[in-house]
Amino acid sequence: LHKTIKEFQKRFQISKTAQLEQEILYMWKQLNHKPDLIDKVKILPDSNFEVKLYNSQGTEIDKTKLSAGEKEIYAIALLWALIQVSGKKLPIIIDTPFGRLD
């Protein structure tokens, strides 16, 4: 029984992680005026769920090199994706969400 539960947990984690990756990318493309900047989102469960971003050539994008506005859009996309995947209605207040955009 313990092995079955562990297997279910692993499969559930893989499924939810993939869904979260898709939702982050979807919202990024909806909000950003450069939607093609990020082509793939990868979440690494074995590395404290680190989020990696990749361009269309498969090269990793250094998140520290994103502009301030792009970082805000990334943060909003991440929050939105977490809410969507969790299926819970959570109140979120974001002060001037696009304040750093030109």
PDB file of C-alpha atoms in Angstrom:
ATOM      1  CA  LEU A   1       0.000   0.000   0.000  1.00  0.00           C
ATOM      2  CA  HIS A   2       2.827   2.417   0.871  1.00  0.00           C
ATOM      3  CA  LYS A   3       4.470   1.792  -2.515  1.00  0.00           C
ATOM      4  CA  THR A   4       1.162   2.423  -4.300  1.00  0.00           C
ATOM      5  CA  ILE A   5       0.671   5.720  -2.469  1.00  0.00           C
ATOM      6  CA  LYS A   6       4.224   6.822  -3.316  1.00  0.00           C
ATOM      7  CA  GLU A   7       3.654   5.969  -6.983  1.00  0.00           C
ATOM      8  CA  PHE A   8       0.377   7.930  -6.999  1.00  0.00           C
ATOM      9  CA  GLN A   9       2.106  10.924  -5.389  1.00  0.00           C
ATOM     10  CA  LYS A  10       4.862  10.855  -8.004  1.00  0.00           C
ATOM     11  CA  ARG A  11       2.420  10.657 -10.910  1.00  0.00           C
ATOM     12  CA  PHE A  12       0.267  13.406  -9.419  1.00  0.00           C
ATOM     13  CA  GLN A  13       3.321  15.638  -8.960  1.00  0.00           C
ATOM     14  CA  ILE A  14       4.429  15.078 -12.558  1.00  0.00           C
ATOM     15  CA  SER A  15       0.939  15.864 -13.840  1.00  0.00           C
ATOM     16  CA  LYS A  16       0.526  19.038 -11.774  1.00  0.00           C
ATOM     17  CA  THR A  17       4.043  20.222 -12.596  1.00  0.00           C
ATOM     18  CA  ALA A  18       3.379  19.871 -16.337  1.00  0.00           C
ATOM     19  CA  GLN A  19       0.070  21.692 -15.959  1.00  0.00           C
ATOM     20  CA  LEU A  20       1.780  24.496 -14.037  1.00  0.00           C
ATOM     21  CA  GLU A  21       4.451  24.839 -16.738  1.00  0.00           C
ATOM     22  CA  GLN A  22       1.764  25.181 -19.404  1.00  0.00           C
ATOM     23  CA  GLU A  23      -0.238  27.738 -17.413  1.00  0.00           C
ATOM     24  CA  ILE A  24       2.819  29.927 -16.715  1.00  0.00           C
ATOM     25  CA  LEU A  25       3.697  29.965 -20.414  1.00  0.00           C
ATOM     26  CA  TYR A  26       0.097  30.649 -21.431  1.00  0.00           C
ATOM     27  CA  MET A  27      -0.243  33.659 -19.142  1.00  0.00           C
ATOM     28  CA  TRP A  28       3.198  34.977 -20.103  1.00  0.00           C
ATOM     29  CA  LYS A  29       2.125  34.946 -23.742  1.00  0.00           C
ATOM     30  CA  GLN A  30      -1.148  36.685 -22.867  1.00  0.00           C
ATOM     31  CA  LEU A  31       0.470  39.512 -20.906  1.00  0.00           C
ATOM     32  CA  ASN A  32       3.789  40.183 -22.622  1.00  0.00           C
ATOM     33  CA  HIS A  33       4.246  42.329 -25.706  1.00  0.00           C
ATOM     34  CA  LYS A  34       7.149  40.000 -26.588  1.00  0.00           C
ATOM     35  CA  PRO A  35       5.339  36.657 -26.200  1.00  0.00           C
ATOM     36  CA  ASP A  36       8.027  34.784 -28.169  1.00  0.00           C
ATOM     37  CA  LEU A  37      10.774  35.701 -25.674  1.00  0.00           C
ATOM     38  CA  ILE A  38       9.904  32.587 -23.648  1.00  0.00           C
ATOM     39  CA  ASP A  39       9.041  29.429 -25.560  1.00  0.00           C
ATOM     40  CA  LYS A  40       9.224  26.813 -22.806  1.00  0.00           C
ATOM     41  CA  VAL A  41       8.885  26.702 -19.022  1.00  0.00           C
ATOM     42  CA  LYS A  42      10.426  23.832 -17.084  1.00  0.00           C
ATOM     43  CA  ILE A  43       9.927  23.206 -13.365  1.00  0.00           C
ATOM     44  CA  LEU A  44      12.515  21.010 -11.651  1.00  0.00           C
ATOM     45  CA  PRO A  45      10.904  19.123  -8.725  1.00  0.00           C
ATOM     46  CA  ASP A  46      14.259  17.662  -7.664  1.00  0.00           C
ATOM     47  CA  SER A  47      15.781  21.168  -7.365  1.00  0.00           C
ATOM     48  CA  ASN A  48      13.288  22.748  -4.958  1.00  0.00           C
ATOM     49  CA  PHE A  49      10.877  23.298  -7.843  1.00  0.00           C
ATOM     50  CA  GLU A  50      13.190  25.767  -9.556  1.00  0.00           C
ATOM     51  CA  VAL A  51      11.590  27.344 -12.624  1.00  0.00           C
ATOM     52  CA  LYS A  52      13.690  27.510 -15.798  1.00  0.00           C
ATOM     53  CA  LEU A  53      12.761  29.549 -18.857  1.00  0.00           C
ATOM     54  CA  TYR A  54      13.893  28.739 -22.407  1.00  0.00           C
ATOM     55  CA  ASN A  55      13.747  30.562 -25.730  1.00  0.00           C
ATOM     56  CA  SER A  56      12.734  28.971 -29.049  1.00  0.00           C
ATOM     57  CA  GLN A  57      16.322  27.798 -29.661  1.00  0.00           C
ATOM     58  CA  GLY A  58      16.233  25.849 -26.379  1.00  0.00           C
ATOM     59  CA  THR A  59      18.673  28.204 -24.663  1.00  0.00           C
ATOM     60  CA  GLU A  60      17.981  28.934 -21.012  1.00  0.00           C
ATOM     61  CA  ILE A  61      16.947  32.515 -20.282  1.00  0.00           C
ATOM     62  CA  ASP A  62      18.635  34.131 -17.297  1.00  0.00           C
ATOM     63  CA  LYS A  63      15.718  35.523 -15.265  1.00  0.00           C
ATOM     64  CA  THR A  64      18.000  38.163 -13.753  1.00  0.00           C
ATOM     65  CA  LYS A  65      18.448  39.610 -17.259  1.00  0.00           C
ATOM     66  CA  LEU A  66      14.727  40.211 -17.725  1.00  0.00           C
ATOM     67  CA  SER A  67      13.652  43.840 -17.545  1.00  0.00           C
ATOM     68  CA  ALA A  68      11.795  45.029 -14.443  1.00  0.00           C
ATOM     69  CA  GLY A  69       8.513  44.930 -16.343  1.00  0.00           C
ATOM     70  CA  GLU A  70       9.201  41.434 -17.675  1.00  0.00           C
ATOM     71  CA  LYS A  71       9.965  40.264 -14.139  1.00  0.00           C
ATOM     72  CA  GLU A  72       6.601  41.631 -12.983  1.00  0.00           C
ATOM     73  CA  ILE A  73       4.814  39.881 -15.832  1.00  0.00           C
ATOM     74  CA  TYR A  74       6.655  36.652 -14.981  1.00  0.00           C
ATOM     75  CA  ALA A  75       5.609  36.981 -11.317  1.00  0.00           C
ATOM     76  CA  ILE A  76       1.985  37.625 -12.274  1.00  0.00           C
ATOM     77  CA  ALA A  77       2.032  34.671 -14.694  1.00  0.00           C
ATOM     78  CA  LEU A  78       3.449  32.445 -11.953  1.00  0.00           C
ATOM     79  CA  LEU A  79       0.825  33.518  -9.402  1.00  0.00           C
ATOM     80  CA  TRP A  80      -1.991  33.149 -11.911  1.00  0.00           C
ATOM     81  CA  ALA A  81      -0.773  29.673 -12.894  1.00  0.00           C
ATOM     82  CA  LEU A  82      -0.567  28.557  -9.258  1.00  0.00           C
ATOM     83  CA  ILE A  83      -4.150  29.677  -8.705  1.00  0.00           C
ATOM     84  CA  GLN A  84      -5.361  27.939 -11.877  1.00  0.00           C
ATOM     85  CA  VAL A  85      -3.637  24.658 -11.095  1.00  0.00           C
ATOM     86  CA  SER A  86      -4.643  24.649  -7.433  1.00  0.00           C
ATOM     87  CA  GLY A  87      -8.309  25.059  -8.350  1.00  0.00           C
ATOM     88  CA  LYS A  88      -8.820  27.242  -5.292  1.00  0.00           C
ATOM     89  CA  LYS A  89     -10.253  30.725  -5.252  1.00  0.00           C
ATOM     90  CA  LEU A  90      -7.618  32.862  -3.578  1.00  0.00           C
ATOM     91  CA  PRO A  91      -7.748  36.609  -3.086  1.00  0.00           C
ATOM     92  CA  ILE A  92      -4.739  38.389  -4.519  1.00  0.00           C
ATOM     93  CA  ILE A  93      -3.954  42.055  -4.260  1.00  0.00           C
ATOM     94  CA  ILE A  94      -1.193  43.386  -6.469  1.00  0.00           C
ATOM     95  CA  ASP A  95      -0.254  47.033  -6.073  1.00  0.00           C
ATOM     96  CA  THR A  96       0.245  48.630  -9.519  1.00  0.00           C
ATOM     97  CA  PRO A  97       0.810  45.303 -11.284  1.00  0.00           C
ATOM     98  CA  PHE A  98       2.136  46.918 -14.444  1.00  0.00           C
ATOM     99  CA  GLY A  99       3.782  49.950 -12.861  1.00  0.00           C
ATOM    100  CA  ARG A 100       7.215  49.171 -14.314  1.00  0.00           C
ATOM    101  CA  LEU A 101       6.087  48.778 -17.888  1.00  0.00           C
ATOM    102  CA  ASP A 102       6.860  51.457 -20.444  1.00  0.00           C
TER     103      ASP A 102
END
